[in-house]
Coordinates of C-alpha atoms in Angstrom, one line a residue:
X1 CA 0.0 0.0 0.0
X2 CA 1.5 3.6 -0.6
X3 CA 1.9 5.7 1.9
X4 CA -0.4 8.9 1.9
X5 CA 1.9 12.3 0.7
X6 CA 2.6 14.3 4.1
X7 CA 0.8 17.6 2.6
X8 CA -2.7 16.1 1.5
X9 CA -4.0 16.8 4.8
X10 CA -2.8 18.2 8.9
X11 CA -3.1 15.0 9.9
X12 CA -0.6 13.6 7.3
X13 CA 1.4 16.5 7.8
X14 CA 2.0 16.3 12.0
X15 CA 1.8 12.6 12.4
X16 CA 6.1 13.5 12.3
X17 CA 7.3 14.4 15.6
X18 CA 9.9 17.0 14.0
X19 CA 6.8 18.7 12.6
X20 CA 5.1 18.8 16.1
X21 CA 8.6 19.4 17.7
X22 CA 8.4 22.7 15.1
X23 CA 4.6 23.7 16.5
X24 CA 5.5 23.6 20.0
X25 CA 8.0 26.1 19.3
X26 CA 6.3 28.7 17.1
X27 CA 3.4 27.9 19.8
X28 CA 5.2 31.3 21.3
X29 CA 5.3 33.3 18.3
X30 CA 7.6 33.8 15.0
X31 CA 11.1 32.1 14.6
X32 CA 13.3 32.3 11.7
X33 CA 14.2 28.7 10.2
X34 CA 17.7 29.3 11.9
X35 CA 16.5 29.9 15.8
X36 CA 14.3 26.9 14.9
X37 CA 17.3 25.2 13.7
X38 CA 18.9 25.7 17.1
X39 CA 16.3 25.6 19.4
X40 CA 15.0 22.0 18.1
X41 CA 18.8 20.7 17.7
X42 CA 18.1 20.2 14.0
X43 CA 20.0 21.3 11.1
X44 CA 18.7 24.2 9.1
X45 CA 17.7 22.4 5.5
X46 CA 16.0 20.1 8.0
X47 CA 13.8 22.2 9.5
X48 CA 13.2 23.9 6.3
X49 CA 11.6 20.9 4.7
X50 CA 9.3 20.6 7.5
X51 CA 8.5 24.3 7.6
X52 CA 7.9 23.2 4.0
X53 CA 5.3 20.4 4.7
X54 CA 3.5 22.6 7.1
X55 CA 3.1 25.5 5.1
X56 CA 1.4 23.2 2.3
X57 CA -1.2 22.3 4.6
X58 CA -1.6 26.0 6.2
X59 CA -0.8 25.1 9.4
X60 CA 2.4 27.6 9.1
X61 CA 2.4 30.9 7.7
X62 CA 6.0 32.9 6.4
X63 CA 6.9 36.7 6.5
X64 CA 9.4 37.7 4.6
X65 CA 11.1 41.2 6.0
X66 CA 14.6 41.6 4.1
X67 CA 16.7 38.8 4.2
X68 CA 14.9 36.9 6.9
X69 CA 11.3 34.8 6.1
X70 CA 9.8 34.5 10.0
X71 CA 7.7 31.7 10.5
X72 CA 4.1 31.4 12.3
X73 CA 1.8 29.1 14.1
X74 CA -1.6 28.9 11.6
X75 CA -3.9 27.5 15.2
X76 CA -7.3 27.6 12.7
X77 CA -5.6 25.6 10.4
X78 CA -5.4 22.4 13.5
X79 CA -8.8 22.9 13.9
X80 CA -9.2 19.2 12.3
X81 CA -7.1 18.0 14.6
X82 CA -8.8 19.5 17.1
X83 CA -12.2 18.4 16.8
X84 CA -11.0 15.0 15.7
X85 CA -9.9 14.5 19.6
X86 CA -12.4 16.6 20.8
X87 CA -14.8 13.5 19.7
X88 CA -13.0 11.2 22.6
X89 CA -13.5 14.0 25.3
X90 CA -17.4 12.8 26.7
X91 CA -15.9 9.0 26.2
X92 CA -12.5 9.8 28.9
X93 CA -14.8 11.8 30.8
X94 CA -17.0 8.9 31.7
X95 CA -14.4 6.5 32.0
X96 CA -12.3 8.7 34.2
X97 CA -15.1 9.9 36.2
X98 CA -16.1 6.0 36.8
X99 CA -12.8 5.7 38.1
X100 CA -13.5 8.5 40.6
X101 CA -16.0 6.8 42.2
X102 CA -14.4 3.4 42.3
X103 CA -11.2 5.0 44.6
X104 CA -13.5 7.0 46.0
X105 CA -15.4 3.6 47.5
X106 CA -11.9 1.6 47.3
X107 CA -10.8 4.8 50.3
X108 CA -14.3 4.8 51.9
X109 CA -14.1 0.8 52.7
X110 CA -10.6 1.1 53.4
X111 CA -11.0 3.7 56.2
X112 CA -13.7 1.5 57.6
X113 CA -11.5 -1.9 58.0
X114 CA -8.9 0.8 59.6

């Protein structure tokens, strides 16, 4: 089976953990590709092909001013993503607040043997 192209879709395009690596960092506003380079440990043509992938869904955006092409965090853009997991959040919910009330009883009978 071939593997899907990384820029068909935001999904495709974060499922590598360089790419997410690269979010987390612009998560606190623009970076050039060469603070990237160095915050992330990864060489620059590396995190430029990335960069690359991410703009080609959207989820990044580029300024160029001079010489220097900052890049930004596109947060609409994960939106998929988003609601994609938000669709598990009423299913944990439940489960974790069953588990609540089972250490809540598991403490309750436990204080009463004490």
């Amino acid at each position: 089976m071939a593997r899907t192209p990384t820029t068909t879709d935001v999904f495709n395009a974060v499922a590598e953990a360089s790419r997410r690596d690269l979010l987390d960092a612009l998560g606190s506003g623009e970076a050039t590709v060469g603070e990237l380079a160095e915050r992330l440990g990864l060489s620059q043509p590396t995190v430029s092909k990335h960069l690359g992938v991410l703009r080609a869904v959207g989820v990044v955006h580029v300024r160029v001013d001079g010489k220097h092409r900052w890049y930004r965090l596109n947060g609409p853009a994960l939106k998929p993503i988003h609601d994609w997991v938000r669709t598990f959040e009423r299913t944990w919910n439940t489960r974790l607040d069953r588990l609540d009330d089972l250490l809540a009883e598991l403490h309750s009978q436990e204080k009463k043997q004490s």
